[in-house]
Amino acid sequence: AYRRYGLRGGVEGWVNVPFIVTADGSVSSPKIVDSKPPRVFDSSALRAIKKWKFKPKVVNGVAVEQAGSQIIEFKLF
C-alpha cells in the first residue's frame, strides 16, 4: 500500500529490508536498514514483505532457514 503522503506528494522511493526465510517459506525478522526518502515507506514495506512466501532452501533434503534481503521500490505509474 502506497502511503497517502507519498501518493499525494508524487514521492517515489525505496526501502532496503533484510529478513530471514524460514523453513516453511515465510518471512521472519524483517527490518529496515536504509530507505529513501527516510521513513516515508518503511511501514508499507514491512507490511508487504511480511505477506511474502518463498521456496525455502533445502539442504540434504531438509528445508532450512536462510538470510535474504530485498529492495522494495515505490514508483508512480
mmCIF file of N, CA, C and O in Angstrom:
data_model
loop_
_atom_site.group_PDB
_atom_site.id
_atom_site.type_symbol
_atom_site.label_atom_id
_atom_site.label_comp_id
_atom_site.label_asym_id
_atom_site.label_seq_id
_atom_site.Cartn_x
_atom_site.Cartn_y
_atom_site.Cartn_z
ATOM 1 N N ALA A 1 0.837 -1.187 0.000
ATOM 2 C CA ALA A 1 0.000 0.000 0.000
ATOM 3 C C ALA A 1 0.876 1.242 0.000
ATOM 4 O O ALA A 1 1.744 1.395 0.838
ATOM 5 N N TYR A 2 0.673 2.069 -0.947
ATOM 6 C CA TYR A 2 1.420 3.304 -1.105
ATOM 7 C C TYR A 2 0.832 4.317 -0.144
ATOM 8 O O TYR A 2 -0.327 4.665 -0.235
ATOM 9 N N ARG A 3 1.613 4.768 0.824
ATOM 10 C CA ARG A 3 1.094 5.705 1.817
ATOM 11 C C ARG A 3 0.546 6.954 1.159
ATOM 12 O O ARG A 3 1.061 7.422 0.154
ATOM 13 N N ARG A 4 -0.509 7.507 1.737
ATOM 14 C CA ARG A 4 -1.161 8.676 1.157
ATOM 15 C C ARG A 4 -0.197 9.835 0.947
ATOM 16 O O ARG A 4 -0.254 10.531 -0.039
ATOM 17 N N TYR A 5 0.714 10.041 1.896
ATOM 18 C CA TYR A 5 1.680 11.130 1.754
ATOM 19 C C TYR A 5 2.475 10.984 0.467
ATOM 20 O O TYR A 5 2.634 11.915 -0.298
ATOM 21 N N GLY A 6 2.954 9.778 0.224
ATOM 22 C CA GLY A 6 3.739 9.531 -0.972
ATOM 23 C C GLY A 6 2.925 9.688 -2.236
ATOM 24 O O GLY A 6 3.367 10.284 -3.211
ATOM 25 N N LEU A 7 1.719 9.181 -2.231
ATOM 26 C CA LEU A 7 0.862 9.253 -3.400
ATOM 27 C C LEU A 7 0.475 10.692 -3.715
ATOM 28 O O LEU A 7 0.617 11.151 -4.838
ATOM 29 N N ARG A 8 0.007 11.415 -2.715
ATOM 30 C CA ARG A 8 -0.414 12.801 -2.944
ATOM 31 C C ARG A 8 0.747 13.710 -3.286
ATOM 32 O O ARG A 8 0.615 14.628 -4.063
ATOM 33 N N GLY A 9 1.893 13.467 -2.688
ATOM 34 C CA GLY A 9 3.053 14.323 -2.922
ATOM 35 C C GLY A 9 3.854 13.952 -4.146
ATOM 36 O O GLY A 9 4.836 14.602 -4.465
ATOM 37 N N GLY A 10 3.452 12.881 -4.851
ATOM 38 C CA GLY A 10 4.186 12.452 -6.030
ATOM 39 C C GLY A 10 5.564 11.907 -5.684
ATOM 40 O O GLY A 10 6.470 11.932 -6.499
ATOM 41 N N VAL A 11 5.710 11.391 -4.474
ATOM 42 C CA VAL A 11 7.005 10.921 -3.993
ATOM 43 C C VAL A 11 7.240 9.476 -4.418
ATOM 44 O O VAL A 11 6.356 8.643 -4.328
ATOM 45 N N GLU A 12 8.445 9.198 -4.879
ATOM 46 C CA GLU A 12 8.882 7.846 -5.163
ATOM 47 C C GLU A 12 10.059 7.543 -4.251
ATOM 48 O O GLU A 12 10.685 8.450 -3.716
ATOM 49 N N GLY A 13 10.357 6.271 -4.064
ATOM 50 C CA GLY A 13 11.489 5.923 -3.220
ATOM 51 C C GLY A 13 11.699 4.432 -3.140
ATOM 52 O O GLY A 13 11.143 3.665 -3.921
ATOM 53 N N TRP A 14 12.503 4.020 -2.171
ATOM 54 C CA TRP A 14 12.809 2.612 -1.977
ATOM 55 C C TRP A 14 13.118 2.339 -0.514
ATOM 56 O O TRP A 14 13.428 3.248 0.248
ATOM 57 N N VAL A 15 13.032 1.051 -0.151
ATOM 58 C CA VAL A 15 13.326 0.598 1.204
ATOM 59 C C VAL A 15 14.132 -0.700 1.096
ATOM 60 O O VAL A 15 13.753 -1.610 0.363
ATOM 61 N N ASN A 16 15.251 -0.783 1.816
ATOM 62 C CA ASN A 16 16.078 -1.990 1.848
ATOM 63 C C ASN A 16 15.729 -2.779 3.105
ATOM 64 O O ASN A 16 15.878 -2.272 4.219
ATOM 65 N N VAL A 17 15.244 -4.017 2.902
ATOM 66 C CA VAL A 17 14.741 -4.830 4.010
ATOM 67 C C VAL A 17 15.430 -6.200 4.038
ATOM 68 O O VAL A 17 15.111 -7.061 3.227
ATOM 69 N N PRO A 18 16.368 -6.421 4.970
ATOM 70 C CA PRO A 18 16.865 -7.785 5.174
ATOM 71 C C PRO A 18 15.886 -8.566 6.049
ATOM 72 O O PRO A 18 15.147 -7.975 6.843
ATOM 73 N N PHE A 19 15.886 -9.895 5.908
ATOM 74 C CA PHE A 19 14.943 -10.739 6.624
ATOM 75 C C PHE A 19 15.444 -12.169 6.625
ATOM 76 O O PHE A 19 16.466 -12.471 5.998
ATOM 77 N N ILE A 20 14.734 -13.042 7.292
ATOM 78 C CA ILE A 20 15.024 -14.477 7.301
ATOM 79 C C ILE A 20 13.885 -15.197 6.585
ATOM 80 O O ILE A 20 12.714 -14.910 6.838
ATOM 81 N N VAL A 21 14.232 -16.114 5.685
ATOM 82 C CA VAL A 21 13.246 -17.014 5.090
ATOM 83 C C VAL A 21 13.253 -18.268 5.960
ATOM 84 O O VAL A 21 14.281 -18.928 6.089
ATOM 85 N N THR A 22 12.130 -18.560 6.594
ATOM 86 C CA THR A 22 12.046 -19.707 7.497
ATOM 87 C C THR A 22 11.935 -21.016 6.716
ATOM 88 O O THR A 22 11.756 -21.003 5.488
ATOM 89 N N ALA A 23 12.014 -22.119 7.425
ATOM 90 C CA ALA A 23 11.931 -23.438 6.787
ATOM 91 C C ALA A 23 10.597 -23.660 6.078
ATOM 92 O O ALA A 23 10.515 -24.450 5.139
ATOM 93 N N ASP A 24 9.534 -22.951 6.501
ATOM 94 C CA ASP A 24 8.248 -23.107 5.811
ATOM 95 C C ASP A 24 8.044 -22.063 4.706
ATOM 96 O O ASP A 24 6.987 -21.992 4.097
ATOM 97 N N GLY A 25 9.059 -21.219 4.467
ATOM 98 C CA GLY A 25 8.996 -20.250 3.381
ATOM 99 C C GLY A 25 8.444 -18.894 3.753
ATOM 100 O O GLY A 25 8.366 -17.995 2.918
ATOM 101 N N SER A 26 8.063 -18.726 5.010
ATOM 102 C CA SER A 26 7.544 -17.419 5.426
ATOM 103 C C SER A 26 8.694 -16.479 5.792
ATOM 104 O O SER A 26 9.844 -16.891 5.925
ATOM 105 N N VAL A 27 8.375 -15.210 5.966
ATOM 106 C CA VAL A 27 9.361 -14.186 6.293
ATOM 107 C C VAL A 27 9.372 -13.961 7.801
ATOM 108 O O VAL A 27 8.329 -13.821 8.430
ATOM 109 N N SER A 28 10.572 -13.895 8.360
ATOM 110 C CA SER A 28 10.748 -13.654 9.787
ATOM 111 C C SER A 28 11.782 -12.540 9.974
ATOM 112 O O SER A 28 12.699 -12.390 9.164
ATOM 113 N N SER A 29 11.621 -11.771 11.011
ATOM 114 C CA SER A 29 12.586 -10.754 11.436
ATOM 115 C C SER A 29 12.939 -9.704 10.379
ATOM 116 O O SER A 29 14.107 -9.345 10.230
ATOM 117 N N PRO A 30 11.953 -9.196 9.639
ATOM 118 C CA PRO A 30 12.304 -8.137 8.689
ATOM 119 C C PRO A 30 12.647 -6.853 9.443
ATOM 120 O O PRO A 30 12.096 -6.588 10.516
ATOM 121 N N LYS A 31 13.590 -6.089 8.902
ATOM 122 C CA LYS A 31 13.919 -4.796 9.496
ATOM 123 C C LYS A 31 14.377 -3.852 8.404
ATOM 124 O O LYS A 31 14.849 -4.281 7.348
ATOM 125 N N ILE A 32 14.229 -2.591 8.654
ATOM 126 C CA ILE A 32 14.636 -1.571 7.689
ATOM 127 C C ILE A 32 16.088 -1.205 7.976
ATOM 128 O O ILE A 32 16.421 -0.851 9.101
ATOM 129 N N VAL A 33 16.952 -1.288 6.959
ATOM 130 C CA VAL A 33 18.339 -0.863 7.150
ATOM 131 C C VAL A 33 18.647 0.442 6.424
ATOM 132 O O VAL A 33 19.594 1.127 6.767
ATOM 133 N N ASP A 34 17.826 0.769 5.425
ATOM 134 C CA ASP A 34 18.021 2.018 4.705
ATOM 135 C C ASP A 34 16.763 2.303 3.898
ATOM 136 O O ASP A 34 16.055 1.378 3.496
ATOM 137 N N SER A 35 16.486 3.577 3.681
ATOM 138 C CA SER A 35 15.340 3.949 2.861
ATOM 139 C C SER A 35 15.524 5.368 2.347
ATOM 140 O O SER A 35 16.223 6.174 2.949
ATOM 141 N N LYS A 36 14.900 5.614 1.199
ATOM 142 C CA LYS A 36 14.955 6.950 0.624
ATOM 143 C C LYS A 36 13.617 7.259 -0.009
ATOM 144 O O LYS A 36 13.172 6.487 -0.849
ATOM 145 N N PRO A 37 12.955 8.298 0.373
ATOM 146 C CA PRO A 37 13.271 9.191 1.478
ATOM 147 C C PRO A 37 13.097 8.455 2.812
ATOM 148 O O PRO A 37 12.278 7.537 2.914
ATOM 149 N N PRO A 38 13.883 8.845 3.809
ATOM 150 C CA PRO A 38 13.839 8.141 5.096
ATOM 151 C C PRO A 38 12.441 8.107 5.707
ATOM 152 O O PRO A 38 11.731 9.102 5.713
ATOM 153 N N ARG A 39 12.057 6.921 6.176
ATOM 154 C CA ARG A 39 10.838 6.654 6.945
ATOM 155 C C ARG A 39 9.515 6.851 6.196
ATOM 156 O O ARG A 39 8.469 6.550 6.739
ATOM 157 N N VAL A 40 9.518 7.316 4.977
ATOM 158 C CA VAL A 40 8.254 7.556 4.265
ATOM 159 C C VAL A 40 7.542 6.248 3.926
ATOM 160 O O VAL A 40 6.335 6.130 4.098
ATOM 161 N N PHE A 41 8.276 5.239 3.472
ATOM 162 C CA PHE A 41 7.668 3.990 3.022
ATOM 163 C C PHE A 41 7.991 2.799 3.917
ATOM 164 O O PHE A 41 7.637 1.666 3.598
ATOM 165 N N ASP A 42 8.663 3.018 5.036
ATOM 166 C CA ASP A 42 9.115 1.917 5.891
ATOM 167 C C ASP A 42 7.977 1.002 6.334
ATOM 168 O O ASP A 42 8.059 -0.219 6.191
ATOM 169 N N SER A 43 6.913 1.558 6.880
ATOM 170 C CA SER A 43 5.828 0.710 7.388
ATOM 171 C C SER A 43 5.124 -0.035 6.254
ATOM 172 O O SER A 43 4.746 -1.198 6.413
ATOM 173 N N SER A 44 4.982 0.585 5.103
ATOM 174 C CA SER A 44 4.362 -0.089 3.956
ATOM 175 C C SER A 44 5.227 -1.249 3.481
ATOM 176 O O SER A 44 4.718 -2.325 3.136
ATOM 177 N N ALA A 45 6.531 -1.056 3.460
ATOM 178 C CA ALA A 45 7.451 -2.120 3.034
ATOM 179 C C ALA A 45 7.401 -3.293 4.010
ATOM 180 O O ALA A 45 7.350 -4.454 3.583
ATOM 181 N N LEU A 46 7.395 -3.022 5.298
ATOM 182 C CA LEU A 46 7.328 -4.095 6.292
ATOM 183 C C LEU A 46 6.015 -4.866 6.192
ATOM 184 O O LEU A 46 6.001 -6.100 6.255
ATOM 185 N N ARG A 47 4.907 -4.147 6.025
ATOM 186 C CA ARG A 47 3.609 -4.818 5.879
ATOM 187 C C ARG A 47 3.608 -5.736 4.660
ATOM 188 O O ARG A 47 3.103 -6.856 4.705
ATOM 189 N N ALA A 48 4.166 -5.260 3.569
ATOM 190 C CA ALA A 48 4.177 -6.048 2.337
ATOM 191 C C ALA A 48 5.053 -7.286 2.469
ATOM 192 O O ALA A 48 4.621 -8.401 2.154
ATOM 193 N N ILE A 49 6.279 -7.118 2.944
ATOM 194 C CA ILE A 49 7.213 -8.249 2.956
ATOM 195 C C ILE A 49 6.796 -9.340 3.933
ATOM 196 O O ILE A 49 7.076 -10.513 3.717
ATOM 197 N N LYS A 50 6.073 -8.980 4.974
ATOM 198 C CA LYS A 50 5.589 -9.992 5.925
ATOM 199 C C LYS A 50 4.572 -10.932 5.281
ATOM 200 O O LYS A 50 4.339 -12.030 5.775
ATOM 201 N N LYS A 51 3.980 -10.534 4.164
ATOM 202 C CA LYS A 51 2.994 -11.368 3.455
ATOM 203 C C LYS A 51 3.639 -12.272 2.404
ATOM 204 O O LYS A 51 2.982 -13.157 1.867
ATOM 205 N N TRP A 52 4.898 -12.036 2.071
ATOM 206 C CA TRP A 52 5.565 -12.797 1.025
ATOM 207 C C TRP A 52 5.840 -14.229 1.459
ATOM 208 O O TRP A 52 6.027 -14.525 2.626
ATOM 209 N N LYS A 53 5.886 -15.121 0.474
ATOM 210 C CA LYS A 53 6.255 -16.512 0.692
ATOM 211 C C LYS A 53 7.378 -16.862 -0.278
ATOM 212 O O LYS A 53 7.382 -16.417 -1.426
ATOM 213 N N PHE A 54 8.314 -17.675 0.184
ATOM 214 C CA PHE A 54 9.447 -18.099 -0.623
ATOM 215 C C PHE A 54 9.540 -19.616 -0.617
ATOM 216 O O PHE A 54 9.038 -20.280 0.281
ATOM 217 N N LYS A 55 10.227 -20.143 -1.608
ATOM 218 C CA LYS A 55 10.571 -21.559 -1.596
ATOM 219 C C LYS A 55 11.831 -21.653 -0.733
ATOM 220 O O LYS A 55 12.858 -21.057 -1.060
ATOM 221 N N PRO A 56 11.778 -22.361 0.395
ATOM 222 C CA PRO A 56 12.930 -22.404 1.288
ATOM 223 C C PRO A 56 14.108 -23.179 0.697
ATOM 224 O O PRO A 56 13.933 -24.033 -0.173
ATOM 225 N N LYS A 57 15.285 -22.847 1.184
ATOM 226 C CA LYS A 57 16.497 -23.562 0.794
ATOM 227 C C LYS A 57 16.431 -24.976 1.370
ATOM 228 O O LYS A 57 16.006 -25.174 2.505
ATOM 229 N N VAL A 58 16.851 -25.968 0.580
ATOM 230 C CA VAL A 58 16.834 -27.360 1.030
ATOM 231 C C VAL A 58 18.271 -27.866 1.075
ATOM 232 O O VAL A 58 19.010 -27.761 0.098
ATOM 233 N N VAL A 59 18.669 -28.389 2.241
ATOM 234 C CA VAL A 59 19.998 -28.960 2.434
ATOM 235 C C VAL A 59 19.831 -30.407 2.888
ATOM 236 O O VAL A 59 19.168 -30.666 3.899
ATOM 237 N N ASN A 60 20.399 -31.321 2.113
ATOM 238 C CA ASN A 60 20.275 -32.761 2.421
ATOM 239 C C ASN A 60 18.814 -33.177 2.616
ATOM 240 O O ASN A 60 18.483 -33.923 3.538
ATOM 241 N N GLY A 61 17.935 -32.634 1.786
ATOM 242 C CA GLY A 61 16.523 -33.000 1.820
ATOM 243 C C GLY A 61 15.703 -32.325 2.901
ATOM 244 O O GLY A 61 14.533 -32.635 3.070
ATOM 245 N N VAL A 62 16.310 -31.393 3.650
ATOM 246 C CA VAL A 62 15.606 -30.727 4.743
ATOM 247 C C VAL A 62 15.565 -29.220 4.487
ATOM 248 O O VAL A 62 16.595 -28.605 4.189
ATOM 249 N N ALA A 63 14.383 -28.636 4.602
ATOM 250 C CA ALA A 63 14.248 -27.181 4.436
ATOM 251 C C ALA A 63 14.918 -26.492 5.622
ATOM 252 O O ALA A 63 14.756 -26.895 6.768
ATOM 253 N N VAL A 64 15.694 -25.433 5.320
ATOM 254 C CA VAL A 64 16.412 -24.693 6.364
ATOM 255 C C VAL A 64 16.172 -23.200 6.209
ATOM 256 O O VAL A 64 15.807 -22.722 5.132
ATOM 257 N N GLU A 65 16.401 -22.477 7.297
ATOM 258 C CA GLU A 65 16.308 -21.018 7.248
ATOM 259 C C GLU A 65 17.488 -20.455 6.469
ATOM 260 O O GLU A 65 18.569 -21.052 6.442
ATOM 261 N N GLN A 66 17.269 -19.281 5.876
ATOM 262 C CA GLN A 66 18.376 -18.586 5.245
ATOM 263 C C GLN A 66 18.084 -17.099 5.242
ATOM 264 O O GLN A 66 16.928 -16.677 5.287
ATOM 265 N N ALA A 67 19.138 -16.310 5.209
ATOM 266 C CA ALA A 67 19.003 -14.857 5.186
ATOM 267 C C ALA A 67 18.676 -14.393 3.776
ATOM 268 O O ALA A 67 19.104 -14.987 2.787
ATOM 269 N N GLY A 68 17.899 -13.335 3.701
ATOM 270 C CA GLY A 68 17.568 -12.722 2.424
ATOM 271 C C GLY A 68 17.505 -11.219 2.597
ATOM 272 O O GLY A 68 17.522 -10.703 3.718
ATOM 273 N N SER A 69 17.458 -10.518 1.495
ATOM 274 C CA SER A 69 17.345 -9.063 1.525
ATOM 275 C C SER A 69 16.637 -8.633 0.255
ATOM 276 O O SER A 69 16.803 -9.253 -0.804
ATOM 277 N N GLN A 70 15.848 -7.586 0.364
ATOM 278 C CA GLN A 70 15.105 -7.095 -0.790
ATOM 279 C C GLN A 70 15.040 -5.577 -0.754
ATOM 280 O O GLN A 70 14.815 -4.996 0.305
ATOM 281 N N ILE A 71 15.233 -4.962 -1.889
ATOM 282 C CA ILE A 71 14.967 -3.529 -2.021
ATOM 283 C C ILE A 71 13.593 -3.414 -2.662
ATOM 284 O O ILE A 71 13.365 -3.925 -3.760
ATOM 285 N N ILE A 72 12.676 -2.788 -1.935
ATOM 286 C CA ILE A 72 11.316 -2.603 -2.423
ATOM 287 C C ILE A 72 11.201 -1.181 -2.937
ATOM 288 O O ILE A 72 11.462 -0.235 -2.202
ATOM 289 N N GLU A 73 10.832 -1.048 -4.195
ATOM 290 C CA GLU A 73 10.710 0.269 -4.815
ATOM 291 C C GLU A 73 9.254 0.730 -4.799
ATOM 292 O O GLU A 73 8.347 -0.069 -5.006
ATOM 293 N N PHE A 74 9.073 2.016 -4.578
ATOM 294 C CA PHE A 74 7.767 2.649 -4.622
ATOM 295 C C PHE A 74 7.797 3.659 -5.748
ATOM 296 O O PHE A 74 8.501 4.668 -5.658
ATOM 297 N N LYS A 75 7.059 3.357 -6.826
ATOM 298 C CA LYS A 75 7.055 4.214 -8.010
ATOM 299 C C LYS A 75 5.637 4.531 -8.432
ATOM 300 O O LYS A 75 4.749 3.691 -8.334
ATOM 301 N N LEU A 76 5.450 5.711 -8.923
ATOM 302 C CA LEU A 76 4.169 6.104 -9.501
ATOM 303 C C LEU A 76 4.178 5.717 -10.974
ATOM 304 O O LEU A 76 5.179 5.858 -11.663
ATOM 305 N N PHE A 77 3.052 5.232 -11.461
ATOM 306 C CA PHE A 77 2.961 4.859 -12.877
ATOM 307 C C PHE A 77 2.037 5.798 -13.599
ATOM 308 O O PHE A 77 1.112 6.306 -13.104
#
